[in-house]
mmCIF file of C-alpha atoms and ligand atoms in Angstrom:
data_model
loop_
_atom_site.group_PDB
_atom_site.id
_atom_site.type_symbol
_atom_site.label_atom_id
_atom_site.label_comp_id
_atom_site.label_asym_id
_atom_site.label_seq_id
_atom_site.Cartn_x
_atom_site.Cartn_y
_atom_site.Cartn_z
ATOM 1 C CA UNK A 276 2.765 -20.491 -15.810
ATOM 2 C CA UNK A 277 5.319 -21.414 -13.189
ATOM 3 C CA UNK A 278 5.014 -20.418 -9.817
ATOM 4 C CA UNK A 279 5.899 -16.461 -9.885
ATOM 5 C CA UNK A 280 8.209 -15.580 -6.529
ATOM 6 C CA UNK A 281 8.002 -11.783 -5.170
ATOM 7 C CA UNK A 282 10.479 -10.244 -3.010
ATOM 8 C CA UNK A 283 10.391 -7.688 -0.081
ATOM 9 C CA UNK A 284 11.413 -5.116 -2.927
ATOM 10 C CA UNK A 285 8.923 -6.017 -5.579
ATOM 11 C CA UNK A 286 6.074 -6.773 -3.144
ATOM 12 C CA UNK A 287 6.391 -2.928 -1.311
ATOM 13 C CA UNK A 288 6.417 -1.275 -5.153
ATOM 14 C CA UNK A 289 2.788 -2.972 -5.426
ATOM 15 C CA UNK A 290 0.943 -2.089 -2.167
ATOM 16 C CA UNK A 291 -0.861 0.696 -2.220
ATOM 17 C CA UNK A 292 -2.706 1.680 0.924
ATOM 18 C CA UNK A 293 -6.245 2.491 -0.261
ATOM 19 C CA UNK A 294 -6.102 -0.123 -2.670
ATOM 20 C CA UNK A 295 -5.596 -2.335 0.534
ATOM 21 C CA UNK A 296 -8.451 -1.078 2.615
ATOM 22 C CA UNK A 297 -10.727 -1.733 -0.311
ATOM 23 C CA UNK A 298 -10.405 -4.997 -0.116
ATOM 24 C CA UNK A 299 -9.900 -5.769 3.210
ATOM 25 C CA UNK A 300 -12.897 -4.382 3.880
ATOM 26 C CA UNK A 301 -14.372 -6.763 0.587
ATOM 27 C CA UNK A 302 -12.721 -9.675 2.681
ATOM 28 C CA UNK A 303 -14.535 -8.808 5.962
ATOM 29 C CA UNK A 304 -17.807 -8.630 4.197
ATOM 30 C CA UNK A 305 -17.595 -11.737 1.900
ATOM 31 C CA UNK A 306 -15.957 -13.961 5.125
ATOM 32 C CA UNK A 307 -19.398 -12.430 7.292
ATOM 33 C CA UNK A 308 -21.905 -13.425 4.420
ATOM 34 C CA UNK A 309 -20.329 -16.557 4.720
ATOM 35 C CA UNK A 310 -18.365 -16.313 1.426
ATOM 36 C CA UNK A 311 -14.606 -17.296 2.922
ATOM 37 C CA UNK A 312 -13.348 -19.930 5.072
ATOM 38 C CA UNK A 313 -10.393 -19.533 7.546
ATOM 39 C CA UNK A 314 -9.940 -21.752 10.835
ATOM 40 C CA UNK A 315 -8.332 -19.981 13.459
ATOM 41 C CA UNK A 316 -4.378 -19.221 13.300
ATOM 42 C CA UNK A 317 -1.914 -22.029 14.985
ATOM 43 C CA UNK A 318 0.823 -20.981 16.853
ATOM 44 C CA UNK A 319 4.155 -22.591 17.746
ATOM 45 C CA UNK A 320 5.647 -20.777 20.700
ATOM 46 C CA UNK A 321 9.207 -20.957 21.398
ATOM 47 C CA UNK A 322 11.770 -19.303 23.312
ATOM 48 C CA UNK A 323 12.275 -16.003 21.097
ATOM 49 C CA UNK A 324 9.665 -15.423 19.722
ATOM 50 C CA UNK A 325 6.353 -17.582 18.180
ATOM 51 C CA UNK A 326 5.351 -18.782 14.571
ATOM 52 C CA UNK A 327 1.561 -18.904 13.305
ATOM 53 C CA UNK A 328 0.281 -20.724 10.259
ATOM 54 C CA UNK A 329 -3.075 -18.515 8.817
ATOM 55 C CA UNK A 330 -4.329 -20.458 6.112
ATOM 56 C CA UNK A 331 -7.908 -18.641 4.532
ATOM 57 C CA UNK A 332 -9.681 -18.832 1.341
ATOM 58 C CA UNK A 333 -12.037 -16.091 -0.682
ATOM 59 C CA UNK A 334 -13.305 -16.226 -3.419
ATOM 60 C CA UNK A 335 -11.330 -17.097 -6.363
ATOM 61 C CA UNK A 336 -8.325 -16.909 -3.813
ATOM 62 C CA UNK A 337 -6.442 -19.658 -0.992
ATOM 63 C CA UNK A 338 -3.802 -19.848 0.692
ATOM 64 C CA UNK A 339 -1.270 -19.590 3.556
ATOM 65 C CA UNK A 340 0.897 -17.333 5.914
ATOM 66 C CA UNK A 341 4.078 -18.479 7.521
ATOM 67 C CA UNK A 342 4.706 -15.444 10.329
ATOM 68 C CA UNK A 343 7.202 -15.145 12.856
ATOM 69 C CA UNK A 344 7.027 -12.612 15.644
ATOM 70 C CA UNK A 345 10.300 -11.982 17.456
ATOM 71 C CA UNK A 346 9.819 -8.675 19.365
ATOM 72 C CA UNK A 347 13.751 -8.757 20.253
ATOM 73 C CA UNK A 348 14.431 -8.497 16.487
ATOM 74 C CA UNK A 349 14.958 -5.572 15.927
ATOM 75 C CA UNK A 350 18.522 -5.474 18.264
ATOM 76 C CA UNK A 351 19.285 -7.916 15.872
ATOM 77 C CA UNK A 352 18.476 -5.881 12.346
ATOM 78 C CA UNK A 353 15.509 -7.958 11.281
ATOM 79 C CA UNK A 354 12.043 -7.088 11.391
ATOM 80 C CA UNK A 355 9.910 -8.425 14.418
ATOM 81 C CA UNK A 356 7.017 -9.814 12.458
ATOM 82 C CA UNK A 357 8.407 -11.454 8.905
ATOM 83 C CA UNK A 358 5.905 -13.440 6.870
ATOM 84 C CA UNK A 359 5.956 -15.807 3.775
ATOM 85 C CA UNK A 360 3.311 -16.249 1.680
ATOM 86 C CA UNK A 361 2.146 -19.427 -0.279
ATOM 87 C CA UNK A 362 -1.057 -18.466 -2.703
ATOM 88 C CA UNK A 363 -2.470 -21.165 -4.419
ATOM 89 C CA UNK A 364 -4.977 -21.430 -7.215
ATOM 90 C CA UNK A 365 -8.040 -23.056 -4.985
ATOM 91 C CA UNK A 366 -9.697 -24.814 -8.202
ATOM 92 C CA UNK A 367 -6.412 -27.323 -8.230
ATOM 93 C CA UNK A 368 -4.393 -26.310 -5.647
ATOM 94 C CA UNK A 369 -1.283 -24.959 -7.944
ATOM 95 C CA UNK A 370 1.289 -23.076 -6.122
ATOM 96 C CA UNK A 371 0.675 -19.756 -8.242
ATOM 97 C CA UNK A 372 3.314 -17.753 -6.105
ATOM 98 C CA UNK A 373 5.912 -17.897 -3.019
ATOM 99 C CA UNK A 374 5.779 -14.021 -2.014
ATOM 100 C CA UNK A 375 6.858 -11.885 1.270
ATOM 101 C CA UNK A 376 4.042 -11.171 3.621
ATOM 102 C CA UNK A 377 5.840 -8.475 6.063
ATOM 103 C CA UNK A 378 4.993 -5.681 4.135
ATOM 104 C CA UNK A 379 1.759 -6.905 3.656
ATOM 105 C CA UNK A 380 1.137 -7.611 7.028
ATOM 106 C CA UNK A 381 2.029 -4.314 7.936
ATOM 107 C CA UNK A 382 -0.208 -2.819 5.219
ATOM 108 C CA UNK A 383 -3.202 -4.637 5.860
ATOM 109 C CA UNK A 384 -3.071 -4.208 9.794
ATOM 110 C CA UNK A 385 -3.051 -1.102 8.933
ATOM 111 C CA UNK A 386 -5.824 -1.151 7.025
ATOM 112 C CA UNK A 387 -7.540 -3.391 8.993
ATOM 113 C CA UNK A 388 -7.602 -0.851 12.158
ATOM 114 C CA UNK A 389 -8.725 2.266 9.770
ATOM 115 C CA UNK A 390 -11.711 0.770 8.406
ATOM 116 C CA UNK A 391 -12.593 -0.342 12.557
ATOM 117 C CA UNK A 392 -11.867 3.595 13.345
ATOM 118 C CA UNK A 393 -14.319 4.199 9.889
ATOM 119 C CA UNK A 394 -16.989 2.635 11.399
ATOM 120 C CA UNK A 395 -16.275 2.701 15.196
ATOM 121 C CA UNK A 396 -14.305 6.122 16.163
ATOM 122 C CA UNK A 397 -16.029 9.565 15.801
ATOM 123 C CA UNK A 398 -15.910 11.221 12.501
ATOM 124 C CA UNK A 399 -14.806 14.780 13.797
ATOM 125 C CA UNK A 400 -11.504 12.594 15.350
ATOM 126 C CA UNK A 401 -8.932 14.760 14.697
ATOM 127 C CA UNK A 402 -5.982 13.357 17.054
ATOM 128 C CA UNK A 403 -3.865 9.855 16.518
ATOM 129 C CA UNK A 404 -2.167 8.508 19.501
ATOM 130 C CA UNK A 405 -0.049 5.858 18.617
ATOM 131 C CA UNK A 406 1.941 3.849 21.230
ATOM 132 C CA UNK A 407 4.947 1.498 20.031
ATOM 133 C CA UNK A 408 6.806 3.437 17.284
ATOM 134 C CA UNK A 409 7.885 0.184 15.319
ATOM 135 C CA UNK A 410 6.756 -1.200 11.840
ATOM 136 C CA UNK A 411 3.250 -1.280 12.153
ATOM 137 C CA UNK A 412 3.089 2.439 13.330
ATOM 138 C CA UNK A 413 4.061 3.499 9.961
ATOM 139 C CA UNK A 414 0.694 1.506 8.789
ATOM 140 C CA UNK A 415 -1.356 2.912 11.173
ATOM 141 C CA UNK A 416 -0.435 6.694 10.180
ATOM 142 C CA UNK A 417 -0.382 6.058 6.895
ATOM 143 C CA UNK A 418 -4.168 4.177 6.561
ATOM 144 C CA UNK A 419 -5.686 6.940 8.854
ATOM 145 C CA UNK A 420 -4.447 9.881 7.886
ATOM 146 C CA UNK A 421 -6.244 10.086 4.638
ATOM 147 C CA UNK A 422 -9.437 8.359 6.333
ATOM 148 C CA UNK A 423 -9.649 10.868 8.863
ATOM 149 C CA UNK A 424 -8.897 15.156 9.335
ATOM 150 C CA UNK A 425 -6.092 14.405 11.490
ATOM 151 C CA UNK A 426 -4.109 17.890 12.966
ATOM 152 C CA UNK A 427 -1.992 16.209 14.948
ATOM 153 C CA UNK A 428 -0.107 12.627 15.733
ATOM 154 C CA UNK A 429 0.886 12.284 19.183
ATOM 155 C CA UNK A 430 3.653 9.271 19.424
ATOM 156 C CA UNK A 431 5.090 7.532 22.529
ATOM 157 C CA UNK A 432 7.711 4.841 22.822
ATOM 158 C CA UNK A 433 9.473 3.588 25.297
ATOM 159 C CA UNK A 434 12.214 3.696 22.930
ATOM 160 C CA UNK A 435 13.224 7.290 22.062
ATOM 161 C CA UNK A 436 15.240 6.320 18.934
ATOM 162 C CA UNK A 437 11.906 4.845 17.430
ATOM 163 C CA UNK A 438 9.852 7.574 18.033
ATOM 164 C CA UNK A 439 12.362 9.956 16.242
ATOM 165 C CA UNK A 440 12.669 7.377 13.433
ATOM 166 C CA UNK A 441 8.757 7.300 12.784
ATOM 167 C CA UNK A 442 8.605 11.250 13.325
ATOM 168 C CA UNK A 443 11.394 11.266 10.418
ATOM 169 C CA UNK A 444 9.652 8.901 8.226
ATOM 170 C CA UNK A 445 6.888 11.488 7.869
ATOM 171 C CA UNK A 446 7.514 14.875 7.159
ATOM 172 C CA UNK A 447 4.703 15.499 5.747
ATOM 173 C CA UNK A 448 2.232 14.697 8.505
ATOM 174 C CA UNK A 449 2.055 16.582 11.735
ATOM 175 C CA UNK A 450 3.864 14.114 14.136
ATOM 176 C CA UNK A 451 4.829 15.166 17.703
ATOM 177 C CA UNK A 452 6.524 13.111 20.589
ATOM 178 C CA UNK A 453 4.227 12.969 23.685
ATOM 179 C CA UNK A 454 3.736 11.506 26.786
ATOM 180 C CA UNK A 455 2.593 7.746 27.153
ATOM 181 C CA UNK A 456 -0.451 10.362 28.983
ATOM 182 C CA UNK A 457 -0.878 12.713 26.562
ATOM 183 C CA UNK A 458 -1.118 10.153 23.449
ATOM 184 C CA UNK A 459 -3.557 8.045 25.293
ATOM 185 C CA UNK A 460 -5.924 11.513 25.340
ATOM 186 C CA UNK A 461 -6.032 11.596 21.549
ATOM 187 C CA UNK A 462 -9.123 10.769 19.891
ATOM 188 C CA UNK A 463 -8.156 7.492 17.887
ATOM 189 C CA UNK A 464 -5.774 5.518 19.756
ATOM 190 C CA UNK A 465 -3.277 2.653 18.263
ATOM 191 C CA UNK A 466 -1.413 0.487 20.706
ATOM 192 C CA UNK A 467 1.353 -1.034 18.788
ATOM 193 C CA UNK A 468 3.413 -3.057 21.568
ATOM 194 C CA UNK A 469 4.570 -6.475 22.681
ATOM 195 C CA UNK A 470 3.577 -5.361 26.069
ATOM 196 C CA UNK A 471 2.720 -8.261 28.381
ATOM 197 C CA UNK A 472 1.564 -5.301 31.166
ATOM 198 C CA UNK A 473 -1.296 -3.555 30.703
ATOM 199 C CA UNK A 474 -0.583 0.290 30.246
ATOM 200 C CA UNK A 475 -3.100 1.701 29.084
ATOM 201 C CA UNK A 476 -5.373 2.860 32.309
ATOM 202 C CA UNK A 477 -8.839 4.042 31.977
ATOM 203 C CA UNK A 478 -8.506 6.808 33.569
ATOM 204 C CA UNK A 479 -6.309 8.329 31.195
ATOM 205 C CA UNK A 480 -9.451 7.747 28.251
ATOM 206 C CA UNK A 481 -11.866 10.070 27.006
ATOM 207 C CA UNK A 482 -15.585 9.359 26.670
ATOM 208 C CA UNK A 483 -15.976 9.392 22.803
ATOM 209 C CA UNK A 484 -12.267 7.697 22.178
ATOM 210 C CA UNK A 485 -11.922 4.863 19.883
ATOM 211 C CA UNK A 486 -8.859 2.675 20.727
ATOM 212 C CA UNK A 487 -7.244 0.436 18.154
ATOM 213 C CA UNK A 488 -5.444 -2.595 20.248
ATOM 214 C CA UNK A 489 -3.324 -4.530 17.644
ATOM 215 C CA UNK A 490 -0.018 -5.456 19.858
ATOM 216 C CA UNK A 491 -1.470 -8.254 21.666
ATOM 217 C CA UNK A 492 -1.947 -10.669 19.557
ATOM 218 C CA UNK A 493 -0.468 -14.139 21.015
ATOM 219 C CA UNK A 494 -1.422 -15.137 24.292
ATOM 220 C CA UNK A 495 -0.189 -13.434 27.454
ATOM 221 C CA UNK A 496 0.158 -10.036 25.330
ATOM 222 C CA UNK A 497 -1.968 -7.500 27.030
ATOM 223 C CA UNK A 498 -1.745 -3.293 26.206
ATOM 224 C CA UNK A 499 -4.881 -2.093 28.246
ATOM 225 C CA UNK A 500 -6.371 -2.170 31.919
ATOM 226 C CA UNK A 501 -9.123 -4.761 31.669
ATOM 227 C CA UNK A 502 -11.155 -2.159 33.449
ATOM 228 C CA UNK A 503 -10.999 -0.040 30.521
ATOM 229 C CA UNK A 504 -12.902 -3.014 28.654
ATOM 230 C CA UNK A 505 -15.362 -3.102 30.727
ATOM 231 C CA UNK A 506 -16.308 0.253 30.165
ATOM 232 C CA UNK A 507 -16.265 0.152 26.352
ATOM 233 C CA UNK A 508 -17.890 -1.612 23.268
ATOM 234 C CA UNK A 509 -15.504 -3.811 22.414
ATOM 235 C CA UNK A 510 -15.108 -5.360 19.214
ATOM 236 C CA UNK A 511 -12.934 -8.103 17.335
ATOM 237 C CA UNK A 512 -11.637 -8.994 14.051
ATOM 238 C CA UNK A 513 -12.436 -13.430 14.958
ATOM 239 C CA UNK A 514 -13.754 -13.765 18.349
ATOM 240 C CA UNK A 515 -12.041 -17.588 18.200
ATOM 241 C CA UNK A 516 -8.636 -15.779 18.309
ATOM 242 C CA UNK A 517 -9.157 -12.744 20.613
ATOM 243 C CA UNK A 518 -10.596 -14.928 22.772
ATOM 244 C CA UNK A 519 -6.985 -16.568 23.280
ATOM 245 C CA UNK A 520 -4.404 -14.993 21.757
ATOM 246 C CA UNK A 521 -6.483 -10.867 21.350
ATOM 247 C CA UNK A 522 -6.442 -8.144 23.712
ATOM 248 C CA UNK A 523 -9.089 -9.537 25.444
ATOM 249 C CA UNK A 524 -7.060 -13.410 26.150
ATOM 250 C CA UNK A 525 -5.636 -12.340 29.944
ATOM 251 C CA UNK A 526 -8.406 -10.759 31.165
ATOM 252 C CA UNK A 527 -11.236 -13.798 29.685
ATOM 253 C CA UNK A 528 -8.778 -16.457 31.416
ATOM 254 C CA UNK A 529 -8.667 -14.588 34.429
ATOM 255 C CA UNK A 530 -12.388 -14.414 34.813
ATOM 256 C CA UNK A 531 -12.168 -10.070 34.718
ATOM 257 C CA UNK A 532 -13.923 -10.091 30.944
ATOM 258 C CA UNK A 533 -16.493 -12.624 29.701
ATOM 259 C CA UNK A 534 -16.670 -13.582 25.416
ATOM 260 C CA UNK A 535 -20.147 -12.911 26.087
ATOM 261 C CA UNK A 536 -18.991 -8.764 26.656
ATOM 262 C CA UNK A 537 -18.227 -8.574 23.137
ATOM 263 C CA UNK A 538 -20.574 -6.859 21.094
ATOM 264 C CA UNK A 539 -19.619 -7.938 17.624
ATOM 265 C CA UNK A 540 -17.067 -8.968 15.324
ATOM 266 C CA UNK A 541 -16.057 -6.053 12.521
ATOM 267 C CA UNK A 542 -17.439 -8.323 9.442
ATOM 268 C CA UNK A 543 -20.717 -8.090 11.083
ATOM 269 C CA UNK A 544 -20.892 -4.078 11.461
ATOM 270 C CA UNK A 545 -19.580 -3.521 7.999
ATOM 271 C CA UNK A 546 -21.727 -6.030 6.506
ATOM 272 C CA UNK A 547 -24.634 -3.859 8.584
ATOM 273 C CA UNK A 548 -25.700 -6.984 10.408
ATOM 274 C CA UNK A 549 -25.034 -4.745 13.700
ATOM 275 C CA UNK A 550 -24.035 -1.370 14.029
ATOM 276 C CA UNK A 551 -21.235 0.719 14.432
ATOM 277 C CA UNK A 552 -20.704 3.716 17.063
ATOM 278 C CA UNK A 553 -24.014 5.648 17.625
ATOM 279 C CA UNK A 554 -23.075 7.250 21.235
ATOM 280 C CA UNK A 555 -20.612 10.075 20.342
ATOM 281 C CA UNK A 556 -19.398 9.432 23.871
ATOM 282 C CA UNK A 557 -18.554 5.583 23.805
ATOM 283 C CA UNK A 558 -15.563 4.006 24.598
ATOM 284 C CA UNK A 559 -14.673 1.145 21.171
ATOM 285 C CA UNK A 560 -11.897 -1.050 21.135
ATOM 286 C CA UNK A 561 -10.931 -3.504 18.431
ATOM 287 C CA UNK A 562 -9.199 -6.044 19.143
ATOM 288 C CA UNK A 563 -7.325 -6.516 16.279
ATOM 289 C CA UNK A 564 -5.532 -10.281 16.254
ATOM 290 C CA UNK A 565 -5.133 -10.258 12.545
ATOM 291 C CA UNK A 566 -6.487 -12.693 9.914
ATOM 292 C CA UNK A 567 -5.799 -14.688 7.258
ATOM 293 C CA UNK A 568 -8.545 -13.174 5.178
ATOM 294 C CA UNK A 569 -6.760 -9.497 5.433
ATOM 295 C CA UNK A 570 -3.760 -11.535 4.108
ATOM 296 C CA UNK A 571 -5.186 -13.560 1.286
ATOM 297 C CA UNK A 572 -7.198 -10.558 -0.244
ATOM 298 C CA UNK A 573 -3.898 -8.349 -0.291
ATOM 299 C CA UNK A 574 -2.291 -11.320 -1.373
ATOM 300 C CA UNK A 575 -4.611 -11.650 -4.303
ATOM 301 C CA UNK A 576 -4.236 -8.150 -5.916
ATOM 302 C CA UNK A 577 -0.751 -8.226 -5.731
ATOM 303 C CA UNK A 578 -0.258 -11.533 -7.528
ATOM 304 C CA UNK A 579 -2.721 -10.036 -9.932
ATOM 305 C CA UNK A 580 -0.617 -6.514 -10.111
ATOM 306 C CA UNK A 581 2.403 -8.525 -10.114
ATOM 307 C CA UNK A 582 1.331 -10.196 -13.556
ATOM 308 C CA UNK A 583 0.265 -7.683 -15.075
ATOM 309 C CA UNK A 584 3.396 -6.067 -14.889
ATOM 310 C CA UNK A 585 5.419 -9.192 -15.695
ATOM 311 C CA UNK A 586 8.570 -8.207 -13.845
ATOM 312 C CA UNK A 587 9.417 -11.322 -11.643
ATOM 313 C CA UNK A 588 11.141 -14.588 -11.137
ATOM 314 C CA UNK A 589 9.775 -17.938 -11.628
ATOM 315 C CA UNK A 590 10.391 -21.010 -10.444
ATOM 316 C CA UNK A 591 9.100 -24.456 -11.564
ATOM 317 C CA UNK A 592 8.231 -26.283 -8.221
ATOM 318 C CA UNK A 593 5.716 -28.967 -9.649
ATOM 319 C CA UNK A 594 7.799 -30.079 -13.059
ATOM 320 C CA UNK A 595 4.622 -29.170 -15.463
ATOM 321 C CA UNK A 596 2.762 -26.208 -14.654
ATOM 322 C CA UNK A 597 -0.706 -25.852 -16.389
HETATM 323 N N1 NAD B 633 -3.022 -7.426 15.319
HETATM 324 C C1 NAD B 633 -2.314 -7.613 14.227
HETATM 325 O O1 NAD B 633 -2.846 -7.875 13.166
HETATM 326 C C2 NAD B 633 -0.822 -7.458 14.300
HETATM 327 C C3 NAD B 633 -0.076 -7.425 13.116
HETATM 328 C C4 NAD B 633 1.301 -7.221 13.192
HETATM 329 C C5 NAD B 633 1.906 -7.072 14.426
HETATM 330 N N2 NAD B 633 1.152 -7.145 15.555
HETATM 331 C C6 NAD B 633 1.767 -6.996 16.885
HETATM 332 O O2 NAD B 633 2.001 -5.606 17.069
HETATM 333 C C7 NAD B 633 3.122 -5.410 17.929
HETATM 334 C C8 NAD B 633 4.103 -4.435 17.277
HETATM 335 O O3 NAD B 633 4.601 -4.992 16.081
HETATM 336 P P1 NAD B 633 5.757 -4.215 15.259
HETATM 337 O O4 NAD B 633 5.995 -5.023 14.026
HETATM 338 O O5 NAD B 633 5.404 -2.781 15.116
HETATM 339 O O6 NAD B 633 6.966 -4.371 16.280
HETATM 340 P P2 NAD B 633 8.253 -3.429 16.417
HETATM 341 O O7 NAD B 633 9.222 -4.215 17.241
HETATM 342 O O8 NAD B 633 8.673 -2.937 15.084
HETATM 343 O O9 NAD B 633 7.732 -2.172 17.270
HETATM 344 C C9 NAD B 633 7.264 -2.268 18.600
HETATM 345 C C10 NAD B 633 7.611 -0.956 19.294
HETATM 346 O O10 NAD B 633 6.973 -0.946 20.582
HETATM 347 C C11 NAD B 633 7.862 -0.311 21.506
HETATM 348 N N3 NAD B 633 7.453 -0.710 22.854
HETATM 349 C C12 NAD B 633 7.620 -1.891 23.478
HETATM 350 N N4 NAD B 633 7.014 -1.878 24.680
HETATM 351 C C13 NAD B 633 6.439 -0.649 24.816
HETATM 352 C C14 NAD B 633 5.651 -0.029 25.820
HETATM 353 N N5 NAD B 633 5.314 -0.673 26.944
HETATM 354 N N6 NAD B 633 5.223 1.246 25.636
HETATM 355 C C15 NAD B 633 5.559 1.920 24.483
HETATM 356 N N7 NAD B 633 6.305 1.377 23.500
HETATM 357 C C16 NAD B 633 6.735 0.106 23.656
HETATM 358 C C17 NAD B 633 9.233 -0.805 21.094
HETATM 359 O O11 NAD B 633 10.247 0.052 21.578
HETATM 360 C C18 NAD B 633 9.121 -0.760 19.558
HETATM 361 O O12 NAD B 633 9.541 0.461 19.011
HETATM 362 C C19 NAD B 633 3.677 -6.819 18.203
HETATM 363 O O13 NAD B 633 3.159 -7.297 19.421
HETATM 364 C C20 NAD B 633 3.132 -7.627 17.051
HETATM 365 O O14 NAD B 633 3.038 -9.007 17.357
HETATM 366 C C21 NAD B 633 -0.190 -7.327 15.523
#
């Protein structure tokens, strides 16, 4: 078979959100039982914007994401975070497929955060903040709402325009423009910015809140007070990248948060090597950097989908395929 290639188009009619959460959360377990590899993401930082390589393997599955994340993008009519994916056949390294990883990016930090709320935010949540009103907000909404009884999505941007788009994009959910104030009171809270000031004070958080922190996720990005850290049980998706590129990066280089304050990474409470929330009145962060294993194990069922239904392109990169 020839390498298969998947566009934005074909890739978005195959992801299905709970589809993705099952095996993201597969991913976390197998990579904590020591059943995936994945080195830390490398970044090349340049004026407009940064590119990271995330390279991971699972089982029966390897390969690669190309990502670039331009927050000014979206002036310019392009996404801010576009991906390309390489999958490869790990028993002989055969390019199997050349697909686009935004959408599945999206999807899978998505998921990624709802299975952290699953096991770290409070099961009677019933409120979703979310703060930044761009792609990955649709993700959020859409891989909690269904997780969780949700009455009511508070949304602030600092862009009006975005918040009406995402209020638009779902009718069907009960989505209401608040204050930066009022979201950060809800019970689950995404922050979903570039922001390179903390905004998020402490005072503003409820005991019992969980907090998803996914916009930082380079180093110098920061979302929340560092103060608010030390007040909650914070935990990370790889503690080698939040330690310089997570939530947690400005605050560990300037000496206000120690590695040694995190209280586990999410592989190790789902595969119930620690636990999860037990105080209904703790504070929980993740500190979602995103990993290559979230990407890979999306990246798998789609190829798999994708074959099954037999509606793509090929292309014959190597001369013989086997
Ligand atoms: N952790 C992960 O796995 C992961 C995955 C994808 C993206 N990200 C990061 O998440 C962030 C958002 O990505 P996106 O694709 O949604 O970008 P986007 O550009 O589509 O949306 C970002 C939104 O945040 C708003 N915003 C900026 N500063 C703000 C502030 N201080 N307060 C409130 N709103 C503000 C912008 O107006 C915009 O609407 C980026 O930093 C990106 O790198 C993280």
């Amino acid at each position: 078979m020839p390498t298969i290639i998947l566009n934005q188009k074909a890739i978005l009619k195959l992801l299905d959100m709970a589809e993705v959460i099952g095996v993201v959360e597969a991913a976390f377990k197998d990579w904590a039982e020591g059943r995936g590899t994945m080195p830390p993401k490398a970044y090349l930082l340049l004026e407009k914007g940064d590119f990271r390589a995330m390279p991971a393997s699972l089982p029966g599955a390897a390969g690669v994401k190309w990502v670039a994340v331009h927050p000014q993008n979206p002036g310019r009519g392009l996404p801010t975070v576009m991906g390309t994916i390489i999958y490869n056949d790990p028993q002989n390294g055969y390019p199997l497929a050349i697909m686009d990883g935004t959408d599945i990016t999206a999807y899978r930090t998505g998921a990624a955060a709802a299975i952290a709320s699953k096991y770290l935010a409070r099961p009677d949540a019933r409120t979703l903040g979310i703060i930044g009103a761009g792609r990955q907000a649709h993700t959020q909404i859409q891989a909690h709402l269904p997780l969780f009884n949700i009455k009511q999505v508070k949304v602030f941007d600092t862009h009006k325009e975005a918040t009406v788009r995402l209020i638009k994009a779902f009718p069907e959910y009960p989505l209401r423009e608040s204050t930066l104030e009022e979201t950060a009171a809800a019970d689950i809270v995404c922050t979903l910015t570039p922001s390179r000031e903390p905004y998020l004070k402490k005072e503003w958080i409820a005991p019992g809140t969980h907090i998803n922190a996914i916009g930082a996720d380079a180093e110098g990005k920061e979302e929340l007070e560092p103060a608010l850290l030390k007040r909650a049980m914070v935990v990370v998706d790889d503690i080698r990248q939040a330690s310089v590129a997570g939530e947690i990066n400005v605050p560990v280089a300037k000496k206000l948060f120690s590695v040694d304050e995190v209280y586990a990474n999410l592989g190790e409470i789902i595969a119930g090597k620690k636990r999860g929330r037990t105080d209904p009145k703790a504070i929980t962060i993740f500190d979602s950097t995103g990993v290559a294993i979230e990407d890979i194990a999306v990246t798998k069922i789609i190829y798999e989908k994708a074959l099954k239904n037999g509606n793509f392109m090929t292309i014959n990169m190597i001369g013989t395929a086997p």
